[in-house]
Amino acid sequence: MAKFARQLWQSSQQWRKKNARLLLTAGSVSAGILVLRALSLLQMAELSAIDILLRLRPSEATDERIVIIAINQKDINEYQWPLSDQLLAELLAKIDEQDPAAVGLDIVRDRHIGLGEEAFRSQIESMPHFVGIEALHANPDFYTKPLDVMWKTDSNGEKKEGVGFNNLVLDADGVVRRNILYWGFEGTTRRSFALQLAQVYLSSQHGIIPEGYPSDQPKYMKLGDAIF
């Protein structure tokens, strides 16, 4: 019995000596990686890896439900900038003739420009599926407030829909890789321009409206089967 115990003890000592160095090396490497990540020293390498993986994905087909109308330098040379209320009213009217499910105007409009103020106002008021933009800022003094006509109000007269922020999030290398859906601003929760457009489309075409999730203590938004 004593001989067996001695052999067992010797075997355990040999195992400890053999694996101690391995465990120490593995622990040191793991700790080093955690420190590097905590200091964001691996961030650029991780972002580059994400970019490579995204480029390797198969090309996605263009969604025919989405139409983007761009204003290029030629248009600016011809019509000047900023575009007048009258011109925007005519443009929105032509777009609305195609019976779109949602229309978004990605132009900051904090004041009326040139002629056509009433035409611009009337056109937007006739489009419940219209979404404008606002430019939020961490400092409220730099907030760009959109025209009141952009907003849709609820039964209490509070501004709720019709406007979404178009702020973009830049990563450390100055590249846009993500988009935020919400922004807490002056005691309210604002929604992004993209989210507002998506909600208008889903509501009118599929009857999907945003719900809190979980229902008893909502921390997320649920759209159909998707949770954000």
Short mmCIF file of C-alpha atoms in Angstrom, two decimals:
data_model
loop_
_atom_site.label_atom_id
_atom_site.label_comp_id
_atom_site.label_asym_id
_atom_site.label_seq_id
_atom_site.Cartn_x
_atom_site.Cartn_y
_atom_site.Cartn_z
CA MET A 1 0.00 0.00 0.00
CA ALA A 2 2.80 2.39 0.89
CA LYS A 3 4.57 1.58 -2.36
CA PHE A 4 1.40 2.32 -4.37
CA ALA A 5 0.89 5.61 -2.58
CA ARG A 6 4.51 6.61 -3.27
CA GLN A 7 4.12 5.75 -6.98
CA LEU A 8 0.88 7.74 -7.16
CA TRP A 9 2.54 10.75 -5.55
CA GLN A 10 5.52 10.53 -7.92
CA SER A 11 3.18 10.30 -10.93
CA SER A 12 1.26 13.38 -9.80
CA GLN A 13 4.50 15.30 -9.36
CA GLN A 14 5.64 14.35 -12.85
CA TRP A 15 2.28 15.44 -14.30
CA ARG A 16 2.48 18.77 -12.51
CA LYS A 17 6.01 19.43 -13.76
CA LYS A 18 5.08 18.39 -17.28
CA ASN A 19 1.93 20.50 -17.54
CA ALA A 20 2.80 23.45 -15.31
CA ARG A 21 4.74 25.15 -18.08
CA LEU A 22 1.92 24.53 -20.55
CA LEU A 23 -0.71 25.92 -18.19
CA LEU A 24 1.49 28.92 -17.39
CA THR A 25 2.03 29.66 -21.08
CA ALA A 26 -1.68 29.31 -21.92
CA GLY A 27 -2.65 31.52 -18.99
CA SER A 28 -0.10 34.18 -19.92
CA VAL A 29 -1.25 34.27 -23.54
CA SER A 30 -4.91 34.51 -22.52
CA ALA A 31 -4.18 37.29 -20.03
CA GLY A 32 -2.12 39.15 -22.62
CA ILE A 33 -4.94 39.00 -25.18
CA LEU A 34 -7.47 40.23 -22.61
CA VAL A 35 -5.21 43.17 -21.73
CA LEU A 36 -4.70 44.05 -25.40
CA ARG A 37 -8.45 43.93 -26.05
CA ALA A 38 -9.19 46.02 -22.95
CA LEU A 39 -6.79 48.67 -24.29
CA SER A 40 -8.38 48.41 -27.79
CA LEU A 41 -4.97 47.55 -29.25
CA LEU A 42 -6.49 44.74 -31.31
CA GLN A 43 -9.38 46.82 -32.60
CA MET A 44 -7.86 47.77 -35.95
CA ALA A 45 -6.87 44.18 -36.69
CA GLU A 46 -10.36 42.97 -35.79
CA LEU A 47 -12.00 45.62 -37.97
CA SER A 48 -9.76 44.68 -40.90
CA ALA A 49 -10.71 41.03 -40.44
CA ILE A 50 -14.41 41.97 -40.49
CA ASP A 51 -13.92 43.95 -43.70
CA ILE A 52 -12.22 41.00 -45.38
CA LEU A 53 -15.01 38.63 -44.37
CA LEU A 54 -17.66 41.04 -45.66
CA ARG A 55 -15.89 41.37 -49.02
CA LEU A 56 -15.79 37.58 -49.33
CA ARG A 57 -19.56 37.32 -49.01
CA PRO A 58 -21.58 36.63 -52.18
CA SER A 59 -22.94 39.81 -53.77
CA GLU A 60 -26.51 40.54 -52.73
CA ALA A 61 -29.15 41.26 -55.34
CA THR A 62 -30.52 44.80 -55.51
CA ASP A 63 -33.87 45.11 -53.74
CA GLU A 64 -36.28 46.33 -56.42
CA ARG A 65 -38.63 47.71 -53.76
CA ILE A 66 -36.15 50.49 -52.98
CA VAL A 67 -35.52 53.48 -55.25
CA ILE A 68 -32.89 56.11 -54.43
CA ILE A 69 -33.13 59.49 -56.14
CA ALA A 70 -29.82 61.32 -55.84
CA ILE A 71 -29.08 65.02 -56.17
CA ASN A 72 -25.74 65.34 -57.94
CA GLN A 73 -23.48 68.24 -58.82
CA LYS A 74 -25.20 68.73 -62.16
CA ASP A 75 -28.53 69.24 -60.39
CA ILE A 76 -26.97 71.69 -57.95
CA ASN A 77 -25.40 73.68 -60.79
CA GLU A 78 -28.78 73.91 -62.50
CA TYR A 79 -31.10 74.52 -59.55
CA GLN A 80 -28.66 75.96 -56.95
CA TRP A 81 -28.33 74.85 -53.35
CA PRO A 82 -30.23 74.61 -51.12
CA LEU A 83 -33.17 73.53 -53.28
CA SER A 84 -36.22 75.75 -53.02
CA ASP A 85 -39.45 74.71 -51.31
CA GLN A 86 -41.23 74.84 -54.66
CA LEU A 87 -38.79 72.46 -56.32
CA LEU A 88 -38.94 69.98 -53.44
CA ALA A 89 -42.74 70.13 -53.44
CA GLU A 90 -42.82 69.31 -57.16
CA LEU A 91 -40.32 66.49 -56.69
CA LEU A 92 -42.28 64.95 -53.81
CA ALA A 93 -45.51 65.24 -55.79
CA LYS A 94 -44.01 63.32 -58.73
CA ILE A 95 -42.70 60.63 -56.40
CA ASP A 96 -46.04 60.35 -54.61
CA GLU A 97 -47.82 59.78 -57.93
CA GLN A 98 -46.13 56.36 -58.04
CA ASP A 99 -47.98 55.38 -54.83
CA PRO A 100 -44.90 54.49 -52.75
CA ALA A 101 -45.27 52.76 -49.38
CA ALA A 102 -42.81 55.18 -47.77
CA VAL A 103 -40.92 58.30 -48.85
CA GLY A 104 -37.83 59.64 -47.11
CA LEU A 105 -36.21 63.04 -47.68
CA ASP A 106 -32.58 62.86 -46.54
CA ILE A 107 -32.07 66.62 -46.61
CA VAL A 108 -31.89 68.69 -43.44
CA ARG A 109 -34.67 71.26 -43.67
CA ASP A 110 -34.70 73.61 -40.70
CA ARG A 111 -36.20 76.59 -42.55
CA HIS A 112 -38.16 77.41 -45.67
CA ILE A 113 -36.12 78.25 -48.78
CA GLY A 114 -37.25 80.50 -51.63
CA LEU A 115 -40.74 80.35 -53.11
CA GLY A 116 -43.28 77.60 -52.57
CA GLU A 117 -43.53 77.46 -48.78
CA GLU A 118 -47.26 76.69 -48.84
CA ALA A 119 -46.89 74.12 -51.63
CA PHE A 120 -44.12 72.37 -49.70
CA ARG A 121 -46.15 72.34 -46.50
CA SER A 122 -49.30 71.06 -48.22
CA GLN A 123 -47.42 68.32 -50.04
CA ILE A 124 -45.86 66.94 -46.86
CA GLU A 125 -49.15 67.14 -44.97
CA SER A 126 -50.79 65.06 -47.71
CA MET A 127 -48.18 62.30 -47.31
CA PRO A 128 -48.67 60.33 -44.06
CA HIS A 129 -45.92 57.98 -45.28
CA PHE A 130 -43.34 60.80 -45.46
CA VAL A 131 -40.21 60.76 -43.27
CA GLY A 132 -37.82 63.70 -42.89
CA ILE A 133 -34.53 63.95 -41.00
CA GLU A 134 -32.99 65.73 -38.05
CA ALA A 135 -29.33 66.04 -37.09
CA LEU A 136 -28.82 65.25 -33.40
CA HIS A 137 -25.82 66.29 -31.35
CA ALA A 138 -24.52 65.45 -27.89
CA ASN A 139 -24.66 69.20 -27.22
CA PRO A 140 -28.29 70.36 -27.64
CA ASP A 141 -27.02 73.79 -28.70
CA PHE A 142 -25.84 72.25 -31.97
CA TYR A 143 -29.13 70.44 -32.63
CA THR A 144 -30.60 71.08 -36.09
CA LYS A 145 -34.36 71.24 -35.59
CA PRO A 146 -36.46 70.26 -38.62
CA LEU A 147 -39.50 72.22 -39.71
CA ASP A 148 -42.61 71.52 -37.63
CA VAL A 149 -44.49 70.34 -40.72
CA MET A 150 -42.13 67.34 -40.89
CA TRP A 151 -43.48 65.90 -37.66
CA LYS A 152 -46.60 63.81 -37.23
CA THR A 153 -48.34 64.37 -33.90
CA ASP A 154 -50.32 61.99 -31.71
CA SER A 155 -53.74 62.60 -30.14
CA ASN A 156 -52.09 64.65 -27.38
CA GLY A 157 -50.37 66.89 -29.89
CA GLU A 158 -46.92 65.49 -29.13
CA LYS A 159 -44.41 65.09 -31.94
CA LYS A 160 -43.88 61.36 -32.39
CA GLU A 161 -43.33 60.28 -35.97
CA GLY A 162 -42.31 61.61 -39.35
CA VAL A 163 -38.69 62.46 -38.52
CA GLY A 164 -35.62 60.30 -37.96
CA PHE A 165 -32.03 61.21 -37.20
CA ASN A 166 -29.44 60.56 -39.90
CA ASN A 167 -26.31 60.63 -37.72
CA LEU A 168 -23.68 58.03 -38.64
CA VAL A 169 -21.31 56.19 -36.30
CA LEU A 170 -17.66 56.19 -37.38
CA ASP A 171 -15.29 53.49 -36.19
CA ALA A 172 -11.75 54.33 -35.08
CA ASP A 173 -10.47 54.20 -38.67
CA GLY A 174 -13.17 56.58 -39.94
CA VAL A 175 -15.25 53.90 -41.67
CA VAL A 176 -19.03 53.47 -41.27
CA ARG A 177 -19.79 49.81 -40.48
CA ARG A 178 -22.97 50.05 -38.41
CA ASN A 179 -26.02 52.14 -37.79
CA ILE A 180 -27.76 53.03 -34.55
CA LEU A 181 -31.53 52.65 -34.24
CA TYR A 182 -32.17 54.81 -31.16
CA TRP A 183 -30.74 57.93 -29.59
CA GLY A 184 -31.65 59.30 -26.17
CA PHE A 185 -32.04 63.05 -26.67
CA GLU A 186 -33.42 65.66 -24.26
CA GLY A 187 -35.39 63.08 -22.29
CA THR A 188 -36.88 61.37 -25.35
CA THR A 189 -35.95 58.32 -27.42
CA ARG A 190 -35.41 59.29 -31.05
CA ARG A 191 -35.44 56.79 -33.92
CA SER A 192 -33.10 56.69 -36.87
CA PHE A 193 -34.15 57.72 -40.37
CA ALA A 194 -33.73 54.13 -41.59
CA LEU A 195 -35.83 52.73 -38.73
CA GLN A 196 -38.62 55.25 -39.30
CA LEU A 197 -38.79 54.37 -43.00
CA ALA A 198 -38.79 50.64 -42.21
CA GLN A 199 -41.62 51.07 -39.71
CA VAL A 200 -43.75 53.06 -42.16
CA TYR A 201 -43.26 50.36 -44.81
CA LEU A 202 -43.90 47.42 -42.47
CA SER A 203 -46.99 49.05 -41.00
CA SER A 204 -48.63 49.92 -44.33
CA GLN A 205 -47.66 46.77 -46.25
CA HIS A 206 -47.67 44.05 -43.61
CA GLY A 207 -49.53 45.48 -40.64
CA ILE A 208 -46.43 45.14 -38.45
CA ILE A 209 -46.11 47.71 -35.69
CA PRO A 210 -43.31 48.01 -33.11
CA GLU A 211 -43.87 46.29 -29.77
CA GLY A 212 -41.90 46.31 -26.55
CA TYR A 213 -40.06 43.11 -25.66
CA PRO A 214 -40.47 41.46 -23.25
CA SER A 215 -43.99 42.78 -22.81
CA ASP A 216 -43.85 43.02 -19.00
CA GLN A 217 -40.53 44.92 -18.84
CA PRO A 218 -39.66 45.99 -22.38
CA LYS A 219 -35.97 46.55 -23.07
CA TYR A 220 -36.00 45.79 -26.78
CA MET A 221 -38.17 46.47 -29.81
CA LYS A 222 -40.00 43.67 -31.60
CA LEU A 223 -41.03 43.97 -35.26
CA GLY A 224 -42.91 40.85 -36.28
CA ASP A 225 -40.57 37.99 -35.36
CA ALA A 226 -37.43 40.15 -35.26
CA ILE A 227 -36.13 41.57 -31.98
CA PHE A 228 -33.80 44.58 -31.84
#
